[in-house]
Coordinates of C-alpha atoms in Angstrom, one line a residue:
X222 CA 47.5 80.9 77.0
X223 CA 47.1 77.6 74.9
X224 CA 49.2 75.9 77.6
X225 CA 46.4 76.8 80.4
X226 CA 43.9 76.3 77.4
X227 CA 45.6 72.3 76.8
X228 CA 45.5 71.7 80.8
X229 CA 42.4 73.2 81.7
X230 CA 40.8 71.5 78.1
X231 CA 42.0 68.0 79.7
X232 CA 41.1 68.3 83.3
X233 CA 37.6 70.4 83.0
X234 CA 36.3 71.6 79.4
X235 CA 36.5 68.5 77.6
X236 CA 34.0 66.5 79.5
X237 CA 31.5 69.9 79.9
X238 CA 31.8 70.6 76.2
X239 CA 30.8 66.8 75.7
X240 CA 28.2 67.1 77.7
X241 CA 26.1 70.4 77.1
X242 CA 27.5 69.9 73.0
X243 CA 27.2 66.3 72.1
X244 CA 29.1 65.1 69.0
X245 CA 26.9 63.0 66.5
X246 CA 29.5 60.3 66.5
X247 CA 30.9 57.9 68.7
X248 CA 34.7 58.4 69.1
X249 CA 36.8 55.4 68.1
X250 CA 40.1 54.6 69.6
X251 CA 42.2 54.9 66.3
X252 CA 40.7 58.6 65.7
X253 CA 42.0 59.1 70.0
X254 CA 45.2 57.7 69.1
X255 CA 45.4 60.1 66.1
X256 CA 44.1 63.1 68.4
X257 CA 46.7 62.5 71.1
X258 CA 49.6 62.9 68.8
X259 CA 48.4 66.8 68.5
X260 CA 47.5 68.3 71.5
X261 CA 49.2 68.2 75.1
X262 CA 52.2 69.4 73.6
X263 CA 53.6 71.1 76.8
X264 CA 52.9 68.8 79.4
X265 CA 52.6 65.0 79.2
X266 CA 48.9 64.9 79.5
X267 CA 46.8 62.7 77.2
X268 CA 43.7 63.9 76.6
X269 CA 40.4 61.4 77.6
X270 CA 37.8 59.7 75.2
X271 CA 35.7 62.9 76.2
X272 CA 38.1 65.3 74.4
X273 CA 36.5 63.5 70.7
X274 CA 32.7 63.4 72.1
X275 CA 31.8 66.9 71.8
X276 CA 30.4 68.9 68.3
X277 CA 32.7 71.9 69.4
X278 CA 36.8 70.3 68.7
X279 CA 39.4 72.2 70.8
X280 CA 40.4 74.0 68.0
X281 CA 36.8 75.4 67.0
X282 CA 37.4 79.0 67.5
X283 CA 34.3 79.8 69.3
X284 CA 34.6 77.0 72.0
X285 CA 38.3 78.4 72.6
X286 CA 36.9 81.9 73.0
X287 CA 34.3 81.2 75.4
X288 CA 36.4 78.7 77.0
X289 CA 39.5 81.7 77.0
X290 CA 36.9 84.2 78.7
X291 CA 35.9 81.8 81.1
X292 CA 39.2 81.1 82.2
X293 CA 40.2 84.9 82.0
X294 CA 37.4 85.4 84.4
X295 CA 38.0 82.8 87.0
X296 CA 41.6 83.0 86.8
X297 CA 41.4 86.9 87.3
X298 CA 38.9 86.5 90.2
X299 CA 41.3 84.2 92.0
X300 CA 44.4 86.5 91.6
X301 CA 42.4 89.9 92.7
X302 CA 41.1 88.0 95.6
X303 CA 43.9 86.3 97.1
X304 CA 46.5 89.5 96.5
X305 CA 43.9 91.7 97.8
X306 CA 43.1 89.5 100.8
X307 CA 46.6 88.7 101.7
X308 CA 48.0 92.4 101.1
X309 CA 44.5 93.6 103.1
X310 CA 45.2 91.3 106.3
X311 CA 49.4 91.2 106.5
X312 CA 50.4 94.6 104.6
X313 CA 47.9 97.5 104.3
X314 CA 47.1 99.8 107.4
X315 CA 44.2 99.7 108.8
X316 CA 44.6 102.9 110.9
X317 CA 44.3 104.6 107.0
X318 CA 40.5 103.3 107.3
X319 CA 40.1 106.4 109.5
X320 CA 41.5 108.9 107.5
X321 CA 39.1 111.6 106.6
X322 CA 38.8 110.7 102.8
X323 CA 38.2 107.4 103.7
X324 CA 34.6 106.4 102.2
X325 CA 32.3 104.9 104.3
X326 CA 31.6 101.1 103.1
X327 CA 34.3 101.7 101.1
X328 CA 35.8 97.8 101.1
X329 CA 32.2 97.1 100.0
X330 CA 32.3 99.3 97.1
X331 CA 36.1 98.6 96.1
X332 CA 34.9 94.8 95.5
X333 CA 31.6 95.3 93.7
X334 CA 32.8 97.6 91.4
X335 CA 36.2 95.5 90.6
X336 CA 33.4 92.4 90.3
X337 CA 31.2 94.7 88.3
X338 CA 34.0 94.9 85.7
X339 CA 35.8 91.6 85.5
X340 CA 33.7 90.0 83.7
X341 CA 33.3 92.5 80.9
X342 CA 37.2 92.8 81.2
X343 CA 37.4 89.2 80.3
X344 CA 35.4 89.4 77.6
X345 CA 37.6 92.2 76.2
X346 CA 40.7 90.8 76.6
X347 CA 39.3 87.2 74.7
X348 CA 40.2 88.3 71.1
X349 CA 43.5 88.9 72.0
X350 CA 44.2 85.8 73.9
X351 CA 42.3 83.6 71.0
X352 CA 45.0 85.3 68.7
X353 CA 47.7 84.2 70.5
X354 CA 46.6 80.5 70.7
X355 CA 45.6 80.6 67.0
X356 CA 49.5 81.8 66.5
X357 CA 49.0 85.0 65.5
X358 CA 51.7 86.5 68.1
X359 CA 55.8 86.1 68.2
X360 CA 55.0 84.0 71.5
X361 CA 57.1 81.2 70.9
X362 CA 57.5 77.9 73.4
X363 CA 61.4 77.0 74.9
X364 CA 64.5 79.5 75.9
X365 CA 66.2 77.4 72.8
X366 CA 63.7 79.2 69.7
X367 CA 65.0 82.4 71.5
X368 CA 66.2 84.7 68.7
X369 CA 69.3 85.6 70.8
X370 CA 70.4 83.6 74.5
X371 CA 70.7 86.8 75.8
X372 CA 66.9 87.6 74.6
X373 CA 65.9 84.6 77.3
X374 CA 66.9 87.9 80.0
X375 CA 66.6 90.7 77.7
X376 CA 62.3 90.4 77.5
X377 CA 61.5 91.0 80.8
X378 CA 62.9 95.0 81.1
X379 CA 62.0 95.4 77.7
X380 CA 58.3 93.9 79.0
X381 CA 58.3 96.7 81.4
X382 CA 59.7 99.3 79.2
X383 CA 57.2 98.9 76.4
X384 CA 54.5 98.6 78.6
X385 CA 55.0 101.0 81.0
X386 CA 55.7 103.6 78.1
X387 CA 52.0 102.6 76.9
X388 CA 50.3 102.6 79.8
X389 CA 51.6 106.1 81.2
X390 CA 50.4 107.5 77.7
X391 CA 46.7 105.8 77.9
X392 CA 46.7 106.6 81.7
X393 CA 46.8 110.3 81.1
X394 CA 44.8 110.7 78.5
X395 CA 42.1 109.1 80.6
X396 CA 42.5 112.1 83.2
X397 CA 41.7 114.8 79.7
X398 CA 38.2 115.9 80.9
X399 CA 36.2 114.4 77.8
X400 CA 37.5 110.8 79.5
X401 CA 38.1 111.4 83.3
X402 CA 34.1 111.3 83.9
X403 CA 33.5 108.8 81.5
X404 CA 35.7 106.2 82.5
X405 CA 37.9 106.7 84.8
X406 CA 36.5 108.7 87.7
X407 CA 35.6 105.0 89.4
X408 CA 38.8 104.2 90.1
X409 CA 39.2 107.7 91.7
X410 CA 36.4 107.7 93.7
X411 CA 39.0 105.6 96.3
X412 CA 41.3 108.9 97.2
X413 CA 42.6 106.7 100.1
X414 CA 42.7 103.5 98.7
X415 CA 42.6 99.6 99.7
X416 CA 44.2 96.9 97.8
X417 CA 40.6 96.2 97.0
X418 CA 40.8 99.2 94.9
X419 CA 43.4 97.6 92.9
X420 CA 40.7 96.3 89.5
X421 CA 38.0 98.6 91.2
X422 CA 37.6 100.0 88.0
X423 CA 35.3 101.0 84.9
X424 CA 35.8 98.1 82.7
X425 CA 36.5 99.4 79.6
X426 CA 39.1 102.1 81.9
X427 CA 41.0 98.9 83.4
X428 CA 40.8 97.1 79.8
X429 CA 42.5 99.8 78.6
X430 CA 45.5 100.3 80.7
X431 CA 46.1 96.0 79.9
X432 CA 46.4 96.8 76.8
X433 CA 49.7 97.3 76.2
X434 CA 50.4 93.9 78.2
X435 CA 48.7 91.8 75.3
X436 CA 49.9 94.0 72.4
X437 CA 53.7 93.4 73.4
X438 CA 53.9 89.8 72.2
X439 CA 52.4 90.9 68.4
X440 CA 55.0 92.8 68.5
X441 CA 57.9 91.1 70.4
X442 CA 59.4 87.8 70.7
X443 CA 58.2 86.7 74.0
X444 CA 58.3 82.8 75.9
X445 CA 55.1 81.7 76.8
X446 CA 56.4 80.6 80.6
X447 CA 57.5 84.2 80.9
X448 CA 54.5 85.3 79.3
X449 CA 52.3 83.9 81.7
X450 CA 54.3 84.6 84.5
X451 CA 54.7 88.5 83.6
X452 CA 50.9 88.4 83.3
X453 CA 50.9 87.6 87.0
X454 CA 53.4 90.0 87.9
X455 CA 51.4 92.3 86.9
X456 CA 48.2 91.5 88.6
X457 CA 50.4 91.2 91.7
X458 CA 52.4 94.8 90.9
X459 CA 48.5 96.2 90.4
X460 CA 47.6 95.3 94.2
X461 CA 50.9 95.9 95.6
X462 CA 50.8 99.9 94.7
X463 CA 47.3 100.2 96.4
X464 CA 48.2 99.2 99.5
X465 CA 49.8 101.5 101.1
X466 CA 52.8 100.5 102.5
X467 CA 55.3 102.4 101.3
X468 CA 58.5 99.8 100.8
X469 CA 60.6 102.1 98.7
X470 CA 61.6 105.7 98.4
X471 CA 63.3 104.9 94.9
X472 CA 63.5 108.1 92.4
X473 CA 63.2 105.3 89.7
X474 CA 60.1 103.1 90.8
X475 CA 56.7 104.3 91.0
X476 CA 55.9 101.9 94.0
X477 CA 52.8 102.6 96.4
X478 CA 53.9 105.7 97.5
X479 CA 54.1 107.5 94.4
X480 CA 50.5 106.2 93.2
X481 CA 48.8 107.3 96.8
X482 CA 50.2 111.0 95.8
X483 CA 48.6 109.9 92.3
X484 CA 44.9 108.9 94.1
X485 CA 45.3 112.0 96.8
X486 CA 46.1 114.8 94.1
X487 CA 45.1 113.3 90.6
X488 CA 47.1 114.8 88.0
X489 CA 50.5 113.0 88.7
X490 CA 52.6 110.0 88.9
X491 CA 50.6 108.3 86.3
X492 CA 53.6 105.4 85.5
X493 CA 52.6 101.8 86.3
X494 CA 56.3 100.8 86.9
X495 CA 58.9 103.5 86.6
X496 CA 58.9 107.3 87.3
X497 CA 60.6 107.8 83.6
X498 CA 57.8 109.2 81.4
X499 CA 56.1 111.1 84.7
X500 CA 60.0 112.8 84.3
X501 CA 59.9 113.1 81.0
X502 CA 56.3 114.3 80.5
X503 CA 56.1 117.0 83.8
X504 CA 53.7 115.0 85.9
X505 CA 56.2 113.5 88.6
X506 CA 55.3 114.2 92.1
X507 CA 58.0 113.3 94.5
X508 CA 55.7 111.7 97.8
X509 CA 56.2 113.5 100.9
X510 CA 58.8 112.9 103.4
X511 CA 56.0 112.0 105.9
X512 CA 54.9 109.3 104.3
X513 CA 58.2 107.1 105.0
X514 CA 57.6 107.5 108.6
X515 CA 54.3 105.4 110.1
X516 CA 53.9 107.9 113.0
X517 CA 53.4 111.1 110.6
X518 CA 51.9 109.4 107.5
X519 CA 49.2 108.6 109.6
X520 CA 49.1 111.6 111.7
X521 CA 46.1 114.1 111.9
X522 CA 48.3 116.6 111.0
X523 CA 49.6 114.6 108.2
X524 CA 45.7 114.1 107.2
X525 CA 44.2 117.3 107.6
X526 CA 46.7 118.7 105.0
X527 CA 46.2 115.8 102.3
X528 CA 42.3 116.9 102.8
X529 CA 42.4 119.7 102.3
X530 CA 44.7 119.3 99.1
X531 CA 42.3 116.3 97.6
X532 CA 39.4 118.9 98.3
X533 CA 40.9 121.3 96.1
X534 CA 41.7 119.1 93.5
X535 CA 38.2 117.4 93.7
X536 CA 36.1 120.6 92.9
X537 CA 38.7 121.3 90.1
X538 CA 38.7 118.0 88.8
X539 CA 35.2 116.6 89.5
X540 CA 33.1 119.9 90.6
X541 CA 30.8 118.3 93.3
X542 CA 32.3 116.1 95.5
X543 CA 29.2 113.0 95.5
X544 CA 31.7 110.8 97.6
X545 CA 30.1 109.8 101.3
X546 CA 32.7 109.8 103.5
X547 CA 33.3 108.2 107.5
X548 CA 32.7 104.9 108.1
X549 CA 29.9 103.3 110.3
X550 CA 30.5 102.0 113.9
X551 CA 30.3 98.2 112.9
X552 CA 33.1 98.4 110.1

C-alpha cells in the first residue's frame, strides 16, 4: 500500500493535508531537495512544495492512517461498484429476479447494506495496511529481493492456499448459532443472490473473512505488485461467485455454482476458492446437474424444489423467516 500511499500523497493528499493542517514554516527549496531524495521511490514522481507545507509529514502515523482508510474506502467503493455493475448488466440473469426467494427491493438492499459496511470495513482493515507501510510485513519491492526465482511464481497458489484454508475455517464458524445471528445472517438474507450481494455484508462478518488476505504477508514473503494485484483478484473473485452464471463444473473450484448451493441451503460449500477443506471437513455439496443447463436452472420446476429446500433450512437455521419476498411491478 505505500506505493498507492506515495502516488495518491503526490497527486491529492499533499495539497489537502497543507491546506486543512498548515505547517508553521515556510518550506525552503534545500529542505524539498532533501525531501525528494526519500519518497517516490517506485515511480518517478517528485513530490510538490505542498508535500513540506503541512504540520502532518507523510510519515506521521496518524495522517497515513486516515489517509490509508480513506483510500481503502474509495478504492473499495469503486471496485464493488464497477464489478457489480458490469457482472449485473453483461453476466447475471435477470430471469433469477423472479425466482420465488427473490426479495422484493432486493438490489436496493444488496447496495445499502454493502455501503452500510464499507466504511466500517475500511476502518478495520487501516491498522493492518499502516503496518505494512511502516515495514512491519515480509512485503518486499522487485522479483530480484525474491528469496527464491521460483518464489516470483510460487506466492500466488500459496496466496490462495493460505487463504482459502483461513477463510473456510472463519466462514464456518460464523454459521455456529452463537455467530450466524450476530453477524452473518445479512449476508444470508440474499438466498438468491445478485453480484450486489457480493460485500452486502455485516461489517465486522466481511472484515473477518479478509482477514486472512492481510495476515499472509506478516507471515510470507510477498511482492508488493502482486500484492496489490491479488488484492483485486480477490474483490473481483468476491463478485464473480454471486452472480450466477455458472462457468465451471470443476470438482476443484468453488466457483458461482457451488456458493448459490451455499446461499440456497446454508451449511455447505463454505471455500472462497477451492472445494479442498469443504472435502476435507464434510460440508461439500456437489451443485445440481440442473444448474449447468439455463433452461432447467431457471425452470419453475427447478425453483419450486430449491424453495422448498431453503424453507426448510430457514426455519432450522433462522426460526422465522422476516425476509419479504416478490418484487413490485416497477422493478
Amino acid at each position: 500500500m505505500d506505493i498507492v500511499l506515495d502516488v495518491v500523497d503526490t497527486f491529492a493528499f499533499d495539497r489537502l493535508y497543507a491546506t486543512v493542517l498548515p505547517a508553521n514554516k515556510p518550506a525552503n527549496d534545500e529542505l524539498l531537495a532533501t525531501y525528494n531524495q526519500n519518497v517516490g521511490r517506485y515511480v518517478a514522481l517528485q513530490p510538490s512544495r505542498w508535500a513540506l507545507l503541512s504540520s502532518w509529514p507523510r510519515d506521521d502515523i496518524h495522517r497515513q492512517a486516515l489517509s490509508l482508510f480513506l483510500i481503502t474506502w474509495f478504492f473499495g467503493l469503486i471496485l464493488y461498484f464497477l464489478g457489480s455493475t458490469i457482472s449485473y448488466h453483461f453476466v447475471f440473469d435477470k430471469t433469477a429476479m423472479k425466482h420465488p426467494k427473490f426479495l422484493r427491493n432486493q438490489l436496493a438492499m444488496e447496495i445499502k447494506q454493502a455501503m452500510s459496511a464499507m466504511p466500517v470495513m475500511a476502518a478495520l482493515t487501516t491498522p493492518f495496511f499502516v503496518a505494512e507501510v511502516r515495514g512491519y510485513t515480509k512485503l518486499y519491492d522487485s522479483v530480484d529481493q525474491a528469496p527464491h526465482p521460483l518464489y516470483t511464481y510460487l506466492q500466488f497458489p500459496l496466496f490462495i492456499a493460505f487463504t482459502d484454508c483461513c477463510i473456510y475455517w472463519i466462514h464456518r464458524a460464523l454459521h455456529h448459532p452463537l455467530l450466524y445471528k450476530r453477524l452473518h445472517k445479512p449476508h444470508h438474507k440474499w438466498i438468491v443472490p445478485t453480484p450486489y450481494a457480493s460485500y452486502a455484508f455485516h461489517p465486522v462478518d466481511g472484515w473477518s473473512q479478509s482477514v486472512p488476505y492481510h495476515i499472509f504477508p506478516f507471515l510470507f514473503p510477498l511482492q508488493k505488485a502482486a500484492y496489490i494485484g491479488l488484492f483485486v483478484f480477490v474483490t473481483i473473485w468476491t463478485v464473480l461467485i454471486h452472480d450466477g452464471e455458472y462457468a465451471t463444473n470443476s470438482p476443484l473450484i468453488n466457483g458461482s455454482a457451488c456458493h448459490t448451493m451455499h446461499h440456497l441451503y446454508f451449511n455447505y460449500n463454505y471455500g472462497q476458492f477451492l472445494t479442498f477443506w469443504d472435502r476435507v471437513g464434510g460440508s461439500y455439496r456437489k451443485p445440481y446437474p440442473e444448474l449447468f443447463d439455463r433452461k432447467l436452472k431457471m425452470g419453475q420446476q427447478e425453483w419450486e424444489r430449491q424453495a422448498r429446500e431453503a424453507e426448510k433450512l430457514v426455519r432450522e437455521v433462522e426460526g422465522v423467516d422476516e425476509r419479504t419476498y416478490g418484487q413490485k411491478k416497477d422493478e
